[in-house]
Amino acid sequence: MGEKTNNPLVSIIVPVYKVEKELSRCMQSILRQTYENIEIILVDDGSPDKCPEMCDKYAELDDRIRVIHKENGGLSDARNVGLDNIKGEYISFIDSDDWVDKKFIEILVKNLENTDSDIAICGYRMVNDRGETRPYTINMPKEVLSKNQALHELFAQHKYGCMACTKLYRKYLFENVRFPKGKFFEDIAVSLPVFKQIKRCIIVQDMLYYYFQRENSIVNSTFSMEKLEMLEFSQCMIDYSHRHGHKYDNEAEAFYLKSVLMILLQAYKDIKIRDAKKASMFLKKELKKHKKYIWNNVYIEKRRQIVMYAFLYRVPAKLLVKLWELKMKHTFSGDNK
């Protein structure tokens, strides 16, 4: 696999909605990319603030920027509109409240081209409202994975996750794939349909993406039944494993169980909400149903296994939620275990 010298066009899709305070930070990071052969598609998703005007001004300053104004349809719909209008050979998704390293595109393109991969994946740092950061996928080894290995890692979630924004994709992967409109956890929904098409992918060591997590993000927001959509997409991974000789069962079941636990903790946090109480009963039944995949599953961390069993053996849920919240408060303290 020899190094290629051409500079293929990269389409960067940026959905924009209610981010007038963060948009300039995002755009500055994109415009200072060392890899210059890019087109930036700003999809104004009917934002009611100053974002539409800001997008138009950016387009006036740089002819690589195109702006699409549309009625509000959500993140998935905005990304899909972007996909319908791309001209590049490669695709990148950047959320408008996040930002990237100046070599984000250059490093991913170089690694994708040099290894003839279909997806290049980098590490990222999570940044909270207080400016505290936590590295994810730290010390991640650089390696090329076959399709089988890539699916294993996608389900296992050890070396990378489903997050679309940390990846550079070849265009063909989205020819027949679109994000589910009106659904939460859209990145999980498209991960399997995309990854099952590839020949290989490459993981690079660099942490090039900065993911800004607001206090009112989907993960931190008040419980709603829509959060159960995550299980629908997680079940697809189990079904895929069953159709392929059960070779990913432990990894896929681990993904499903970790999803159940995350939603269950959120439900108990807001247990006074009627839907949360109803969902908690269903989720505990799911833990019991998949119980045999909990213990000694190398794809589920011991602390999560213990909490899952604690729910099954009726340890007071309030205590479990308090302990978990205490753990999460140290998320940005450098504790990566």
Tab-separated table of C-alpha atoms in Angstrom:
chain	number	residue	atom	x	y	z
A	1	MET	CA	0.000	0.000	0.000
A	2	GLY	CA	2.033	2.941	-1.236
A	3	GLU	CA	1.575	6.509	-0.101
A	4	LYS	CA	-0.754	8.500	-2.354
A	5	THR	CA	0.086	12.035	-3.367
A	6	ASN	CA	-3.278	13.388	-4.518
A	7	ASN	CA	-5.409	15.523	-2.223
A	8	PRO	CA	-8.996	14.266	-2.463
A	9	LEU	CA	-11.803	16.630	-1.573
A	10	VAL	CA	-13.149	16.144	1.954
A	11	SER	CA	-16.757	17.130	2.692
A	12	ILE	CA	-17.247	18.386	6.244
A	13	ILE	CA	-20.891	18.410	7.342
A	14	VAL	CA	-21.697	20.784	10.212
A	15	PRO	CA	-25.318	20.860	11.485
A	16	VAL	CA	-26.056	24.225	13.123
A	17	TYR	CA	-28.746	24.863	15.731
A	18	LYS	CA	-28.759	27.236	18.724
A	19	VAL	CA	-24.975	27.478	18.978
A	20	GLU	CA	-24.311	31.180	18.435
A	21	LYS	CA	-21.895	31.190	21.399
A	22	GLU	CA	-19.940	28.147	20.212
A	23	LEU	CA	-20.119	28.375	16.405
A	24	SER	CA	-17.137	30.682	15.949
A	25	ARG	CA	-14.898	28.356	17.965
A	26	CYS	CA	-15.955	25.417	15.801
A	27	MET	CA	-15.542	27.297	12.518
A	28	GLN	CA	-12.140	28.720	13.420
A	29	SER	CA	-10.869	25.215	14.081
A	30	ILE	CA	-12.151	24.020	10.692
A	31	LEU	CA	-10.890	26.996	8.720
A	32	ARG	CA	-7.376	26.609	10.104
A	33	GLN	CA	-7.065	23.014	8.934
A	34	THR	CA	-3.646	22.242	7.455
A	35	TYR	CA	-5.426	20.094	4.862
A	36	GLU	CA	-7.010	22.732	2.641
A	37	ASN	CA	-8.943	20.765	0.014
A	38	ILE	CA	-12.187	20.751	1.946
A	39	GLU	CA	-15.763	21.817	1.436
A	40	ILE	CA	-17.659	22.901	4.532
A	41	ILE	CA	-21.403	22.350	4.407
A	42	LEU	CA	-23.153	24.368	7.095
A	43	VAL	CA	-26.687	23.081	7.540
A	44	ASP	CA	-28.743	25.683	9.374
A	45	ASP	CA	-31.429	23.541	10.959
A	46	GLY	CA	-33.924	26.368	11.369
A	47	SER	CA	-31.945	27.908	14.214
A	48	PRO	CA	-33.958	30.721	15.883
A	49	ASP	CA	-30.908	32.725	17.007
A	50	LYS	CA	-28.168	34.524	15.071
A	51	CYS	CA	-26.714	31.314	13.631
A	52	PRO	CA	-28.285	31.670	10.144
A	53	GLU	CA	-26.700	35.101	9.675
A	54	MET	CA	-23.395	33.865	11.082
A	55	CYS	CA	-23.370	30.978	8.607
A	56	ASP	CA	-23.993	33.338	5.676
A	57	LYS	CA	-21.162	35.603	6.790
A	58	TYR	CA	-18.755	32.669	6.930
A	59	ALA	CA	-19.773	31.711	3.377
A	60	GLU	CA	-18.928	35.233	2.212
A	61	LEU	CA	-15.443	34.947	3.708
A	62	ASP	CA	-14.451	31.555	2.258
A	63	ASP	CA	-15.644	30.018	-1.016
A	64	ARG	CA	-15.154	26.512	0.407
A	65	ILE	CA	-18.228	27.077	2.577
A	66	ARG	CA	-21.772	26.326	1.433
A	67	VAL	CA	-24.815	27.120	3.562
A	68	ILE	CA	-28.105	25.257	3.462
A	69	HIS	CA	-31.030	26.801	5.326
A	70	LYS	CA	-33.864	24.427	6.225
A	71	GLU	CA	-36.744	23.988	8.641
A	72	ASN	CA	-35.874	22.419	11.954
A	73	GLY	CA	-35.742	18.652	11.713
A	74	GLY	CA	-33.119	17.631	14.248
A	75	LEU	CA	-29.481	16.539	14.073
A	76	SER	CA	-30.079	13.438	11.955
A	77	ASP	CA	-32.149	15.330	9.393
A	78	ALA	CA	-29.515	18.072	9.150
A	79	ARG	CA	-26.734	15.539	8.604
A	80	ASN	CA	-28.821	13.774	5.967
A	81	VAL	CA	-29.364	17.024	4.079
A	82	GLY	CA	-25.615	17.522	4.184
A	83	LEU	CA	-25.054	14.005	2.827
A	84	ASP	CA	-27.444	14.739	-0.042
A	85	ASN	CA	-25.278	17.690	-1.078
A	86	ILE	CA	-21.678	16.504	-0.714
A	87	LYS	CA	-19.129	16.606	-3.547
A	88	GLY	CA	-16.118	15.125	-1.745
A	89	GLU	CA	-14.593	11.651	-1.813
A	90	TYR	CA	-14.416	11.539	1.973
A	91	ILE	CA	-16.904	12.613	4.647
A	92	SER	CA	-16.405	14.143	8.073
A	93	PHE	CA	-19.107	15.110	10.582
A	94	ILE	CA	-18.329	17.900	13.037
A	95	ASP	CA	-20.934	19.091	15.537
A	96	SER	CA	-21.150	22.872	15.734
A	97	ASP	CA	-20.484	23.136	19.474
A	98	ASP	CA	-17.355	20.982	19.183
A	99	TRP	CA	-13.967	21.758	17.644
A	100	VAL	CA	-11.007	19.947	16.118
A	101	ASP	CA	-7.224	19.987	16.067
A	102	LYS	CA	-5.713	21.852	13.113
A	103	LYS	CA	-4.361	18.558	11.721
A	104	PHE	CA	-7.621	16.659	12.199
A	105	ILE	CA	-8.364	16.211	8.489
A	106	GLU	CA	-4.717	15.941	7.380
A	107	ILE	CA	-3.878	13.086	9.739
A	108	LEU	CA	-7.063	11.128	9.060
A	109	VAL	CA	-6.758	11.490	5.263
A	110	LYS	CA	-3.093	10.479	5.306
A	111	ASN	CA	-3.744	7.368	7.378
A	112	LEU	CA	-6.818	6.380	5.390
A	113	GLU	CA	-5.016	6.794	2.077
A	114	ASN	CA	-1.762	5.107	3.107
A	115	THR	CA	-3.530	1.979	4.364
A	116	ASP	CA	-6.308	1.881	1.754
A	117	SER	CA	-8.812	1.895	4.624
A	118	ASP	CA	-12.480	2.829	4.442
A	119	ILE	CA	-12.645	4.579	7.819
A	120	ALA	CA	-9.991	6.414	9.839
A	121	ILE	CA	-10.670	6.844	13.564
A	122	CYS	CA	-9.034	9.183	16.069
A	123	GLY	CA	-9.248	9.677	19.806
A	124	TYR	CA	-11.034	12.612	21.414
A	125	ARG	CA	-11.200	14.750	24.509
A	126	MET	CA	-14.436	15.484	26.327
A	127	VAL	CA	-14.763	19.059	27.558
A	128	ASN	CA	-17.436	20.154	30.034
A	129	ASP	CA	-19.042	23.513	30.735
A	130	ARG	CA	-16.327	24.359	33.252
A	131	GLY	CA	-13.557	23.829	30.715
A	132	GLU	CA	-12.357	20.605	32.341
A	133	THR	CA	-11.184	17.930	29.925
A	134	ARG	CA	-10.906	14.196	29.915
A	135	PRO	CA	-9.067	12.201	27.249
A	136	TYR	CA	-10.845	9.234	25.731
A	137	THR	CA	-9.079	6.355	23.966
A	138	ILE	CA	-5.802	7.545	25.498
A	139	ASN	CA	-2.699	5.530	24.525
A	140	MET	CA	-4.755	3.949	21.769
A	141	PRO	CA	-2.427	1.899	19.544
A	142	LYS	CA	-2.198	2.725	15.861
A	143	GLU	CA	-3.387	-0.293	13.937
A	144	VAL	CA	-5.246	-1.436	10.848
A	145	LEU	CA	-8.255	-3.665	11.484
A	146	SER	CA	-10.007	-6.051	9.143
A	147	LYS	CA	-13.786	-5.906	8.834
A	148	ASN	CA	-14.150	-8.719	11.363
A	149	GLN	CA	-11.781	-7.033	13.829
A	150	ALA	CA	-13.462	-3.655	13.297
A	151	LEU	CA	-16.917	-5.058	14.093
A	152	HIS	CA	-15.525	-6.771	17.170
A	153	GLU	CA	-14.108	-3.464	18.415
A	154	LEU	CA	-17.284	-1.555	17.518
A	155	PHE	CA	-19.348	-3.874	19.712
A	156	ALA	CA	-16.711	-4.138	22.450
A	157	GLN	CA	-16.266	-0.337	22.676
A	158	HIS	CA	-12.727	-0.668	24.020
A	159	LYS	CA	-10.645	1.052	21.343
A	160	TYR	CA	-13.354	3.261	19.835
A	161	GLY	CA	-17.070	3.874	20.040
A	162	CYS	CA	-19.943	4.747	17.742
A	163	MET	CA	-19.308	8.506	17.706
A	164	ALA	CA	-19.505	9.621	14.059
A	165	CYS	CA	-17.482	12.798	14.574
A	166	THR	CA	-14.212	11.025	15.403
A	167	LYS	CA	-14.153	9.269	12.032
A	168	LEU	CA	-13.366	10.029	8.404
A	169	TYR	CA	-15.419	7.941	5.957
A	170	ARG	CA	-15.190	7.045	2.309
A	171	LYS	CA	-18.201	8.446	0.515
A	172	TYR	CA	-19.591	5.101	-0.670
A	173	LEU	CA	-20.343	4.021	2.911
A	174	PHE	CA	-23.250	6.479	3.058
A	175	GLU	CA	-24.673	5.874	-0.402
A	176	ASN	CA	-27.497	3.815	1.114
A	177	VAL	CA	-27.236	4.812	4.761
A	178	ARG	CA	-28.903	7.767	6.459
A	179	PHE	CA	-29.286	8.846	10.077
A	180	PRO	CA	-32.724	8.040	11.599
A	181	LYS	CA	-34.758	11.243	11.707
A	182	GLY	CA	-36.310	12.134	15.026
A	183	LYS	CA	-34.377	9.511	17.004
A	184	PHE	CA	-31.874	9.785	19.843
A	185	PHE	CA	-28.502	7.985	19.661
A	186	GLU	CA	-28.267	8.434	15.895
A	187	ASP	CA	-24.565	7.540	15.850
A	188	ILE	CA	-25.289	4.080	17.249
A	189	ALA	CA	-28.030	3.598	14.661
A	190	VAL	CA	-25.727	4.073	11.654
A	191	SER	CA	-22.577	2.432	13.032
A	192	LEU	CA	-23.423	-1.166	12.161
A	193	PRO	CA	-24.862	-0.404	8.686
A	194	VAL	CA	-21.658	1.517	7.901
A	195	PHE	CA	-19.064	-0.802	9.442
A	196	LYS	CA	-20.452	-3.968	7.911
A	197	GLN	CA	-19.591	-2.549	4.456
A	198	ILE	CA	-15.885	-1.922	5.051
A	199	LYS	CA	-12.820	-3.923	4.069
A	200	ARG	CA	-10.637	-2.382	6.762
A	201	CYS	CA	-10.308	0.636	9.044
A	202	ILE	CA	-7.395	2.353	10.756
A	203	ILE	CA	-7.114	3.633	14.312
A	204	VAL	CA	-4.706	6.533	14.810
A	205	GLN	CA	-3.182	7.414	18.164
A	206	ASP	CA	-3.845	11.135	18.093
A	207	MET	CA	-6.685	12.739	20.052
A	208	LEU	CA	-7.861	15.238	17.440
A	209	TYR	CA	-11.498	15.909	18.302
A	210	TYR	CA	-12.866	18.016	21.188
A	211	TYR	CA	-16.345	16.949	22.265
A	212	PHE	CA	-18.199	19.607	24.251
A	213	GLN	CA	-20.738	18.108	26.646
A	214	ARG	CA	-23.302	20.522	28.003
A	215	GLU	CA	-25.128	20.015	31.274
A	216	ASN	CA	-28.373	19.712	29.271
A	217	SER	CA	-27.069	17.200	26.720
A	218	ILE	CA	-29.075	14.083	25.851
A	219	VAL	CA	-26.907	12.024	28.210
A	220	ASN	CA	-27.483	14.396	31.126
A	221	SER	CA	-31.060	15.453	30.370
A	222	THR	CA	-34.212	14.486	32.266
A	223	PHE	CA	-35.413	10.936	31.594
A	224	SER	CA	-37.809	10.288	28.731
A	225	MET	CA	-39.036	7.089	27.096
A	226	GLU	CA	-37.188	8.072	23.912
A	227	LYS	CA	-33.966	7.028	25.640
A	228	LEU	CA	-35.093	3.421	25.229
A	229	GLU	CA	-34.391	3.851	21.510
A	230	MET	CA	-30.787	3.059	22.373
A	231	LEU	CA	-31.841	-0.523	23.117
A	232	GLU	CA	-33.492	-0.847	19.724
A	233	PHE	CA	-30.212	0.004	18.002
A	234	SER	CA	-28.199	-2.137	20.444
A	235	GLN	CA	-30.446	-5.127	19.751
A	236	CYS	CA	-29.491	-4.845	16.085
A	237	MET	CA	-25.923	-5.735	17.080
A	238	ILE	CA	-27.085	-8.874	18.873
A	239	ASP	CA	-29.246	-9.850	15.887
A	240	TYR	CA	-26.284	-9.329	13.540
A	241	SER	CA	-24.117	-11.592	15.686
A	242	HIS	CA	-26.800	-14.294	15.709
A	243	ARG	CA	-26.988	-14.162	11.909
A	244	HIS	CA	-23.204	-14.591	11.691
A	245	GLY	CA	-22.586	-17.686	13.741
A	246	HIS	CA	-22.885	-15.961	17.151
A	247	LYS	CA	-19.247	-14.859	16.854
A	248	TYR	CA	-19.860	-11.432	18.414
A	249	ASP	CA	-22.336	-12.497	21.109
A	250	ASN	CA	-20.284	-11.507	24.171
A	251	GLU	CA	-19.370	-8.122	22.708
A	252	ALA	CA	-22.882	-7.363	21.427
A	253	GLU	CA	-24.530	-8.478	24.654
A	254	ALA	CA	-22.076	-6.330	26.608
A	255	PHE	CA	-23.029	-3.317	24.485
A	256	TYR	CA	-26.709	-4.004	25.135
A	257	LEU	CA	-26.262	-4.507	28.876
A	258	LYS	CA	-24.183	-1.354	29.285
A	259	SER	CA	-26.917	0.524	27.433
A	260	VAL	CA	-29.535	-0.942	29.782
A	261	LEU	CA	-27.501	0.069	32.829
A	262	MET	CA	-26.954	3.626	31.620
A	263	ILE	CA	-30.664	4.170	30.985
A	264	LEU	CA	-31.642	2.422	34.220
A	265	LEU	CA	-29.433	4.735	36.288
A	266	GLN	CA	-30.932	7.735	34.520
A	267	ALA	CA	-34.454	6.418	35.136
A	268	TYR	CA	-33.856	6.024	38.859
A	269	LYS	CA	-32.291	9.458	39.009
A	270	ASP	CA	-35.667	10.808	37.820
A	271	ILE	CA	-37.805	8.070	39.371
A	272	LYS	CA	-40.581	10.501	40.352
A	273	ILE	CA	-41.404	10.811	36.645
A	274	ARG	CA	-44.056	8.219	35.789
A	275	ASP	CA	-42.341	7.091	32.597
A	276	ALA	CA	-39.086	6.620	34.502
A	277	LYS	CA	-40.752	4.291	36.998
A	278	LYS	CA	-42.349	2.295	34.192
A	279	ALA	CA	-39.067	2.106	32.275
A	280	SER	CA	-37.090	1.006	35.344
A	281	MET	CA	-39.281	-2.080	35.712
A	282	PHE	CA	-38.762	-2.991	32.058
A	283	LEU	CA	-34.998	-2.386	32.257
A	284	LYS	CA	-34.546	-4.606	35.308
A	285	LYS	CA	-36.359	-7.353	33.427
A	286	GLU	CA	-33.895	-6.874	30.568
A	287	LEU	CA	-30.954	-7.225	32.966
A	288	LYS	CA	-32.445	-10.479	34.235
A	289	LYS	CA	-33.156	-11.703	30.704
A	290	HIS	CA	-29.508	-11.173	29.664
A	291	LYS	CA	-28.048	-12.121	33.063
A	292	LYS	CA	-25.810	-14.921	31.788
A	293	TYR	CA	-23.752	-12.425	29.799
A	294	ILE	CA	-22.899	-10.196	32.780
A	295	TRP	CA	-20.398	-11.990	34.976
A	296	ASN	CA	-16.955	-12.846	33.579
A	297	ASN	CA	-17.734	-10.896	30.415
A	298	VAL	CA	-14.409	-9.223	29.608
A	299	TYR	CA	-16.253	-6.523	27.671
A	300	ILE	CA	-18.064	-5.238	30.768
A	301	GLU	CA	-15.966	-3.471	33.402
A	302	LYS	CA	-16.116	-5.043	36.884
A	303	ARG	CA	-17.681	-1.946	38.416
A	304	ARG	CA	-20.538	-2.142	35.899
A	305	GLN	CA	-20.971	-5.868	36.488
A	306	ILE	CA	-21.268	-5.211	40.231
A	307	VAL	CA	-23.888	-2.494	39.733
A	308	MET	CA	-25.880	-4.709	37.372
A	309	TYR	CA	-25.964	-7.523	39.927
A	310	ALA	CA	-26.777	-5.042	42.669
A	311	PHE	CA	-29.905	-4.039	40.742
A	312	LEU	CA	-30.803	-7.694	40.230
A	313	TYR	CA	-30.427	-8.471	43.940
A	314	ARG	CA	-32.420	-5.412	44.997
A	315	VAL	CA	-29.756	-3.249	46.535
A	316	PRO	CA	-31.504	0.129	47.119
A	317	ALA	CA	-31.511	1.951	43.799
A	318	LYS	CA	-31.043	5.357	45.439
A	319	LEU	CA	-27.741	4.177	46.899
A	320	LEU	CA	-26.550	2.850	43.547
A	321	VAL	CA	-27.440	6.099	41.788
A	322	LYS	CA	-25.633	8.156	44.438
A	323	LEU	CA	-22.504	6.024	44.165
A	324	TRP	CA	-22.592	6.231	40.365
A	325	GLU	CA	-23.044	10.000	40.416
A	326	LEU	CA	-20.064	10.255	42.764
A	327	LYS	CA	-18.023	8.269	40.279
A	328	MET	CA	-19.148	10.482	37.397
A	329	LYS	CA	-18.122	13.622	39.270
A	330	HIS	CA	-14.552	12.369	38.982
A	331	THR	CA	-14.905	11.880	35.216
A	332	PHE	CA	-12.768	14.943	34.525
A	333	SER	CA	-10.249	14.330	37.326
A	334	GLY	CA	-8.030	12.059	35.259
A	335	ASP	CA	-9.601	8.805	36.454
A	336	ASN	CA	-9.884	6.709	33.295
A	337	LYS	CA	-10.641	3.357	34.859
